[in-house]
Short mmCIF file of C-alpha atoms in Angstrom, two decimals:
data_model
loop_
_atom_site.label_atom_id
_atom_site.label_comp_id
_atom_site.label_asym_id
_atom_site.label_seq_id
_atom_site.Cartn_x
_atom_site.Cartn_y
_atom_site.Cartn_z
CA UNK A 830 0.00 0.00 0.00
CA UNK A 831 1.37 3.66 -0.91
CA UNK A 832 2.47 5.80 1.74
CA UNK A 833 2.67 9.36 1.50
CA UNK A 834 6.25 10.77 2.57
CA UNK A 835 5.80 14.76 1.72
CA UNK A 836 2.24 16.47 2.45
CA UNK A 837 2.03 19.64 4.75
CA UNK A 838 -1.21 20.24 7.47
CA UNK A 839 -2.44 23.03 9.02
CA UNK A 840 0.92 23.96 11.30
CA UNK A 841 2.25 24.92 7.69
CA UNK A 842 0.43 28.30 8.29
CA UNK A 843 -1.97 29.27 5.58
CA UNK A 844 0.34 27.13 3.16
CA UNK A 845 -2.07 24.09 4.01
CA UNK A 846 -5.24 23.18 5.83
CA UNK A 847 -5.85 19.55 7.65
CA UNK A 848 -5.33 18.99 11.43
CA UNK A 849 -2.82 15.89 12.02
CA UNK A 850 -5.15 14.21 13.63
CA UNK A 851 -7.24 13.94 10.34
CA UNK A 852 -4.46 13.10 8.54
CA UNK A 853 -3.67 10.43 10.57
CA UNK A 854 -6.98 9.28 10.68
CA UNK A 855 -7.64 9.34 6.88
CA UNK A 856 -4.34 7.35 5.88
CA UNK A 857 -5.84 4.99 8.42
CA UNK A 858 -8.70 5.05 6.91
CA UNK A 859 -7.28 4.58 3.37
CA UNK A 860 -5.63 1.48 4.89
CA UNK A 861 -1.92 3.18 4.79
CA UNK A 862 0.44 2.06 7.44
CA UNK A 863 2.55 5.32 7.89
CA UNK A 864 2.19 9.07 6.59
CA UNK A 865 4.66 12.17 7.19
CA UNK A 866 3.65 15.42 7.31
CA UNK A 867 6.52 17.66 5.98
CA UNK A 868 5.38 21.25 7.45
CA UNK A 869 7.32 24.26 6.01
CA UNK A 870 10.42 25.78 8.03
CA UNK A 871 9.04 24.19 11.42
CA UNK A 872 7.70 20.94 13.32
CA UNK A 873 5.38 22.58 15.75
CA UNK A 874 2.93 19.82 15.03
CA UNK A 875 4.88 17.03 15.75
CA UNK A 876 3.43 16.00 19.46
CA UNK A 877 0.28 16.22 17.95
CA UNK A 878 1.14 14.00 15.02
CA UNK A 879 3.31 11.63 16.89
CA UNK A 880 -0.41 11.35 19.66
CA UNK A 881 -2.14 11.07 16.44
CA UNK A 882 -0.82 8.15 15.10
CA UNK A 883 -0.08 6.42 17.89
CA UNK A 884 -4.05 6.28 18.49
CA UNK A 885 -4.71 5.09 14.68
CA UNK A 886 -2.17 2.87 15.40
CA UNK A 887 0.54 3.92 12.24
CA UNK A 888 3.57 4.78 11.78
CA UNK A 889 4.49 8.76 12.14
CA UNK A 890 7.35 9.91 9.93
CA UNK A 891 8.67 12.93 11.13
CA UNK A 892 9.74 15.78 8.62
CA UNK A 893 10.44 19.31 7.81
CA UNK A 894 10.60 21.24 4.45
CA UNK A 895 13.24 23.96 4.49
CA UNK A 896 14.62 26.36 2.23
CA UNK A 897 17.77 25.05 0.95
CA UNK A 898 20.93 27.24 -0.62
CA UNK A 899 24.38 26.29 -0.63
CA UNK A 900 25.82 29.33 1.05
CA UNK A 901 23.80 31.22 3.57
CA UNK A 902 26.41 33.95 3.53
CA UNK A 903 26.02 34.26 -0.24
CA UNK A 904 23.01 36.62 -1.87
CA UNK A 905 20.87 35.15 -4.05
CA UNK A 906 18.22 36.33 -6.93
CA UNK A 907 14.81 34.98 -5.66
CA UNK A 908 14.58 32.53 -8.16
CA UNK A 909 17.20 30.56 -6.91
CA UNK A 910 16.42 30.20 -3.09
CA UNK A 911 14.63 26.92 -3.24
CA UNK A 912 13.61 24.09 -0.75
CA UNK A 913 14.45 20.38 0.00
CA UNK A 914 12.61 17.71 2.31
CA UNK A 915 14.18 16.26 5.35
CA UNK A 916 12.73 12.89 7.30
CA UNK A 917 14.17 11.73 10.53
CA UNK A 918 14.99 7.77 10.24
CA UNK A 919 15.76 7.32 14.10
CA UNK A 920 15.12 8.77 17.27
CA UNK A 921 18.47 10.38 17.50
CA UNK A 922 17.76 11.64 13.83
CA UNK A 923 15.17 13.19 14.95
CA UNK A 924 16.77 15.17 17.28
CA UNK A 925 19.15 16.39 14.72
CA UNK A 926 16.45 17.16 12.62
CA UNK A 927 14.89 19.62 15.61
CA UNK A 928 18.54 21.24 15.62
CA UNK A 929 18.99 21.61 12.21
CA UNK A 930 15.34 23.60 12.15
CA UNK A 931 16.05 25.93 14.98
CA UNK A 932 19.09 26.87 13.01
CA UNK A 933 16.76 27.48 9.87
CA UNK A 934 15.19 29.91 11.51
CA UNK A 935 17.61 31.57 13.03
CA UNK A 936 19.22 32.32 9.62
CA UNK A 937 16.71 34.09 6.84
CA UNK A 938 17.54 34.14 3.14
CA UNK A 939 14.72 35.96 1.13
CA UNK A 940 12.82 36.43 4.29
CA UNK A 941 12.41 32.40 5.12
CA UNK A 942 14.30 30.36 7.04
CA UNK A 943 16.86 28.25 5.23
CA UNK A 944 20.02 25.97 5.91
CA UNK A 945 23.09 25.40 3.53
CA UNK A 946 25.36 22.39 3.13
CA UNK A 947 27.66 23.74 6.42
CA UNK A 948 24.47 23.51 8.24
CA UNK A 949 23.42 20.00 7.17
CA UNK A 950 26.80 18.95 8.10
CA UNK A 951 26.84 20.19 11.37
CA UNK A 952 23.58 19.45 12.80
CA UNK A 953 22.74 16.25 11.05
CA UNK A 954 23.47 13.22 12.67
CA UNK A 955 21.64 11.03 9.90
CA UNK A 956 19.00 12.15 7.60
CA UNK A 957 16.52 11.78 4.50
CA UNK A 958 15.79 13.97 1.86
CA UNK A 959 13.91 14.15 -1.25
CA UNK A 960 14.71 17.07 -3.98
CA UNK A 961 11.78 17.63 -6.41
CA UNK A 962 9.45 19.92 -7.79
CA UNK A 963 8.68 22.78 -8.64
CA UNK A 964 9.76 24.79 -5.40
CA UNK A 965 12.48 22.70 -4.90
CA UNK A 966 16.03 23.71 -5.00
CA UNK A 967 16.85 21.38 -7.40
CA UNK A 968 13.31 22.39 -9.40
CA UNK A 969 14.73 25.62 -9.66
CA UNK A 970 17.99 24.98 -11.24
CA UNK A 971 16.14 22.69 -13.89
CA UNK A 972 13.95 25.67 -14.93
CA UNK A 973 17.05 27.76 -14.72
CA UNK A 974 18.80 25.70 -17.44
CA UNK A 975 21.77 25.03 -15.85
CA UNK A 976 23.80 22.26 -16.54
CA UNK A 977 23.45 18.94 -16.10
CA UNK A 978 26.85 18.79 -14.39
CA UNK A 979 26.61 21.23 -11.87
CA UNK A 980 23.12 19.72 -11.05
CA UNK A 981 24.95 16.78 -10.74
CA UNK A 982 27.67 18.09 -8.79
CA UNK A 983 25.03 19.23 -5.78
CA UNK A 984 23.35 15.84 -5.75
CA UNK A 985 27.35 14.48 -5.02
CA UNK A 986 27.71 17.13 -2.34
CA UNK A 987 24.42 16.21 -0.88
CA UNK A 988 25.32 12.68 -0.63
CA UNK A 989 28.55 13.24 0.34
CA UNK A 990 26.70 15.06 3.58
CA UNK A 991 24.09 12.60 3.92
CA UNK A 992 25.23 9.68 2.88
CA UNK A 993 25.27 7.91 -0.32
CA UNK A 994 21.56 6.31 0.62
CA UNK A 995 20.08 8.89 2.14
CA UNK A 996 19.12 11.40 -0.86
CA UNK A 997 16.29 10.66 -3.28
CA UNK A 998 14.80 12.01 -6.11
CA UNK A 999 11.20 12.85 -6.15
CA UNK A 1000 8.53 12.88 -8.57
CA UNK A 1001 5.45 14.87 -8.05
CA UNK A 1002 2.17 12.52 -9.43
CA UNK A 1003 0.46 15.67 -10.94
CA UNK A 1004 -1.37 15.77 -14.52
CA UNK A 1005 2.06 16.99 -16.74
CA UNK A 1006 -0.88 18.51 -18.97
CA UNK A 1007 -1.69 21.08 -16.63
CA UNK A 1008 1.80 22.31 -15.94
CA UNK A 1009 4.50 22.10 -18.95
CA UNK A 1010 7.34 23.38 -15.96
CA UNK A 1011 6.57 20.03 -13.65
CA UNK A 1012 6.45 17.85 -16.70
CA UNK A 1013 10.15 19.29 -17.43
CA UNK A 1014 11.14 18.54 -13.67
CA UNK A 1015 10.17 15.34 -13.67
CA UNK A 1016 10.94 13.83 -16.33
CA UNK A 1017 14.83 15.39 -16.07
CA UNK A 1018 14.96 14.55 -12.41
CA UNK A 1019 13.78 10.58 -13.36
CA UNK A 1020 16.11 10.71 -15.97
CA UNK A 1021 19.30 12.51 -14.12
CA UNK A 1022 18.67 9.45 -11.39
CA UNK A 1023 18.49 6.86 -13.40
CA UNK A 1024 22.12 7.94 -14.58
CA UNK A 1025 23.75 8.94 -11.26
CA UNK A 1026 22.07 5.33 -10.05
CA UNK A 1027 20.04 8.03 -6.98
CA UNK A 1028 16.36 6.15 -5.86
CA UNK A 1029 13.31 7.84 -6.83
CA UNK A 1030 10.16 8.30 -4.80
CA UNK A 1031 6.62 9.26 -5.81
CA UNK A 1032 4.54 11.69 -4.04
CA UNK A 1033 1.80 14.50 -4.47
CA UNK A 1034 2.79 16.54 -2.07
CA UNK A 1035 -0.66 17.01 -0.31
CA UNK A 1036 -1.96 20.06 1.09
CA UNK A 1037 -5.25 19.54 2.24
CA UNK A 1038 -6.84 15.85 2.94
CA UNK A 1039 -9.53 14.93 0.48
CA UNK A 1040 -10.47 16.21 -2.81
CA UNK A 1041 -13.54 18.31 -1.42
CA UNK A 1042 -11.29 20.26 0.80
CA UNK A 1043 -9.73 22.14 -2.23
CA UNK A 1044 -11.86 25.06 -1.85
CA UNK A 1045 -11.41 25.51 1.77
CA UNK A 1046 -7.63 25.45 0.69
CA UNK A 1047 -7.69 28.42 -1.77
CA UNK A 1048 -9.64 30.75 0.89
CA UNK A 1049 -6.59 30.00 3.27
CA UNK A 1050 -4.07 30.97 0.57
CA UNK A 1051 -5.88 34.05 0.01
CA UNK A 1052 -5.67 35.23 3.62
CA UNK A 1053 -2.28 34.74 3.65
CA UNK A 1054 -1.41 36.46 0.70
CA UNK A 1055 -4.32 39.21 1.82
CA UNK A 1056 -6.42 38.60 -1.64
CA UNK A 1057 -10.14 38.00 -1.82
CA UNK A 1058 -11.60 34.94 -3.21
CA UNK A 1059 -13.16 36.24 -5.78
CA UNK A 1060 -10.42 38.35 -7.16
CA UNK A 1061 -8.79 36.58 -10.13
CA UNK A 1062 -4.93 37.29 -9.48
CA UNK A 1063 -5.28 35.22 -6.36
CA UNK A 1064 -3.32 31.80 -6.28
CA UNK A 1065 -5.93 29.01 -7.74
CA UNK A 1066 -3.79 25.59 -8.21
CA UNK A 1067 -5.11 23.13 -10.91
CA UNK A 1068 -3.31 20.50 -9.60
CA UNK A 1069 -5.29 17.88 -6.93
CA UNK A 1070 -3.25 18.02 -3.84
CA UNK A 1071 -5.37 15.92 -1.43
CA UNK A 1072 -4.34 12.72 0.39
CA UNK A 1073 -4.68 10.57 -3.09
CA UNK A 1074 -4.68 6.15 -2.47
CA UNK A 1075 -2.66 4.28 -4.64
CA UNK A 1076 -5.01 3.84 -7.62
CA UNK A 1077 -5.12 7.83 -8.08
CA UNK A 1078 -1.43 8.31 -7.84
CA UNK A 1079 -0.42 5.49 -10.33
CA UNK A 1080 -3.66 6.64 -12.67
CA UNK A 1081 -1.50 10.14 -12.63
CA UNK A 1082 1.76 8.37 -13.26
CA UNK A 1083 -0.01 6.56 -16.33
CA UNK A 1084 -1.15 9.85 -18.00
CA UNK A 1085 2.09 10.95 -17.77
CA UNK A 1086 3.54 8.17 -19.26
CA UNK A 1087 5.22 6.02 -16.80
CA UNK A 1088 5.70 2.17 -17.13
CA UNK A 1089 4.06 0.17 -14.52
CA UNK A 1090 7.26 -1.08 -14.24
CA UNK A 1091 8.70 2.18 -13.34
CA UNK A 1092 5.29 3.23 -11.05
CA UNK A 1093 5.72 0.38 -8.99
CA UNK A 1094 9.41 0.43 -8.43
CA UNK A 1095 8.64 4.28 -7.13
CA UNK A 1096 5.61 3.32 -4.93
CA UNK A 1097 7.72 0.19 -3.61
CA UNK A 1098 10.87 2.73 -2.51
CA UNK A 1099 8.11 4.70 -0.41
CA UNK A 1100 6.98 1.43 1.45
CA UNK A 1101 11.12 0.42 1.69
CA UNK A 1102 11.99 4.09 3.10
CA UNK A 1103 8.79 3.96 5.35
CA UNK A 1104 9.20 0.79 6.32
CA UNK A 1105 13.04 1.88 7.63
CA UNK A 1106 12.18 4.90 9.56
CA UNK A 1107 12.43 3.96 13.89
CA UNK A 1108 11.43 6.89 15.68
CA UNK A 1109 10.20 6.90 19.11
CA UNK A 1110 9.28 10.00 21.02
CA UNK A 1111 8.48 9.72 24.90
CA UNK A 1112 5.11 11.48 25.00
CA UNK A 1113 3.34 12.76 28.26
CA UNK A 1114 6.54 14.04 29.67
CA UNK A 1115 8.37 17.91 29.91
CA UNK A 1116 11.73 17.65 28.40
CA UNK A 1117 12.42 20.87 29.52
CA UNK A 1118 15.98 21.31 31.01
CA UNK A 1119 16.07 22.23 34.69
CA UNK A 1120 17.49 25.74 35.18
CA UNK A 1121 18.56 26.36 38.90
CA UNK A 1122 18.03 29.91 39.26
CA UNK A 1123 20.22 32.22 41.92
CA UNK A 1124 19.73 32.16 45.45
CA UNK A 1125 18.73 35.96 45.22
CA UNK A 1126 16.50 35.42 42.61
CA UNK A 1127 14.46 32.90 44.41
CA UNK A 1128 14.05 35.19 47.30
CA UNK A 1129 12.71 38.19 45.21
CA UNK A 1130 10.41 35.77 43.79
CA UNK A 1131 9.34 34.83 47.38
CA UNK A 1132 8.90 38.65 49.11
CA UNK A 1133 7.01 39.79 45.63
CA UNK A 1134 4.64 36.16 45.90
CA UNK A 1135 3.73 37.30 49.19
CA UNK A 1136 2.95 40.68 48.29
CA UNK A 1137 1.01 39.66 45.00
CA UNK A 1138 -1.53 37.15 47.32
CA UNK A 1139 -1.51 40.28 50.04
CA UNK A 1140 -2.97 42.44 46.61
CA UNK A 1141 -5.48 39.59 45.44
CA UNK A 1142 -7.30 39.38 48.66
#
């Protein structure tokens, strides 16, 4: 059964609508074993995910989607500040993936928060991510026409970071007929890993959980970008970006004129990834660190506690 490895909820700000509860409960529902949720530039709805699936009884795969360049001290024209999809494997991944997010958004390029190569390779401690589409850094380059070396050459450096097995290409199951710039991505990136011998995953990158959420969708893009609906230079996707099962995504893949060879190869590395991530988060417990504060202090707080109940009654 598929398994959806990029898809964004509602802690994605605007970008995306569907609690995680929902989502878990839908891939549940759709008889899918795991999901992730990749929220953009933070996990704030990871507890809630991790609760989530633990009561559907599936497996949570834990996530981010950052903005990706390959020098945060360099500028950059806007078109080339693009993103890239992290997944923690392991508990201890995990971990590096919450370190490698606070520094995201501690450093802004283009007003988002975004890591660079030094960054992976200091706060990663092991793991996963997918370049594709559109938005993605790689996307961008693709569209930019440069060459197929130097697109090469990041891929290497990525891997060289990551590890060898831990970057994947991704192709985005939308209609190619609907958008000429995804149909270019795709098929270069499919091609491209084919040579370099790099694994490719499928996904749709969902935004919203099932196909009669769309509209809901576009009225939260249009807050954020302060538009009304009806005004016609608001965002309005073409593309389907709900939760889709199996028989949607490879019906996609077919109009677009993959083999079924190819589709299920794709669809089978998403079950193989899934089926490798371990992560276990203690839940119901404040992982705060304990800060012992200065004598002083803790005898201010005393005298003005006294004085504040004195006040209340």
């Amino acid at each position: 059964m598929f398994i959806h490895l990029h898809g964004h909820s509602t802690f994605s700000f605007l970008e995306a609508i569907g609690k995680p509860a929902k989502i878990a409960a839908r891939a549940k529902e759709l008889g899918m074993s795991a999901i992730a949720i990749t929220d953009y530039n933070g996990m704030f709805g990871a507890i809630k995910f991790l609760w989530a699936c633990k009561d559907e009884w599936i497996k949570p795969i834990l996530w981010v989607e950052l903005g990706f360049v390959l020098d945060v001290t360099s500028i950059y024209p806007i078109d080339q500040v693009g993103n890239i999809v992290f997944l923690a494997k392991t508990t201890k991944w995990y971990s590096s993936l919450l370190e490698l997010t606070s520094y995201a958004n501690t450093i802004w390029v283009k007003g988002k928060p975004k890591v660079d190569l030094w960054a992976i390779r200091s706060f990663f401690d092991g793991v996963v991510c997918l370049f594709g589409g559109n938005q993605s850094w790689i996307g961008k380059m693709i569209l930019r026409d440069e060459s197929r070396e130097k697109i090469s050459e990041i891929i290497r450096l990525l891997q060289s970071v990551l590890g060898e097995y831990a970057v994947y290409g991704e192709i985005i199951a939308q209609l190619h007929s609907e958008n000429s710039e995804l149909e270019r991505i795709n098929t270069y990136i499919f091609s491209l890993c084919q040579e370099l011998g790099v694994p490719c995953v499928v996904n749709t990158n969902y935004h919203y959980i099932k196909k009669s959420d769309k509209e809901a969708w576009e009225v939260a893009l249009a807050v954020k970008d302060g538009k009304k609906i009806y005004e016609m230079d608001r965002r309005q996707p073409v593309w389907n970006f709900h939760i889709m099962t199996e028989e949607e995504i490879s019906e996609v893949l077919i109009t677009n004129w993959y083999t079924a060879d190819q589709i299920e190869k794709m669809i089978a590395n998403n079950v193989a990834l899934a089926d490798s991530f371990d992560v276990k988060v203690a839940l119901g417990q404040t992982l705060f660190p304990n800060y012992e504060s200065p004598e002083d202090v803790k005898e201010i707080y005393e005298k003005m506690k006294d004085i504040l109940i004195e006040n209340i009654d």
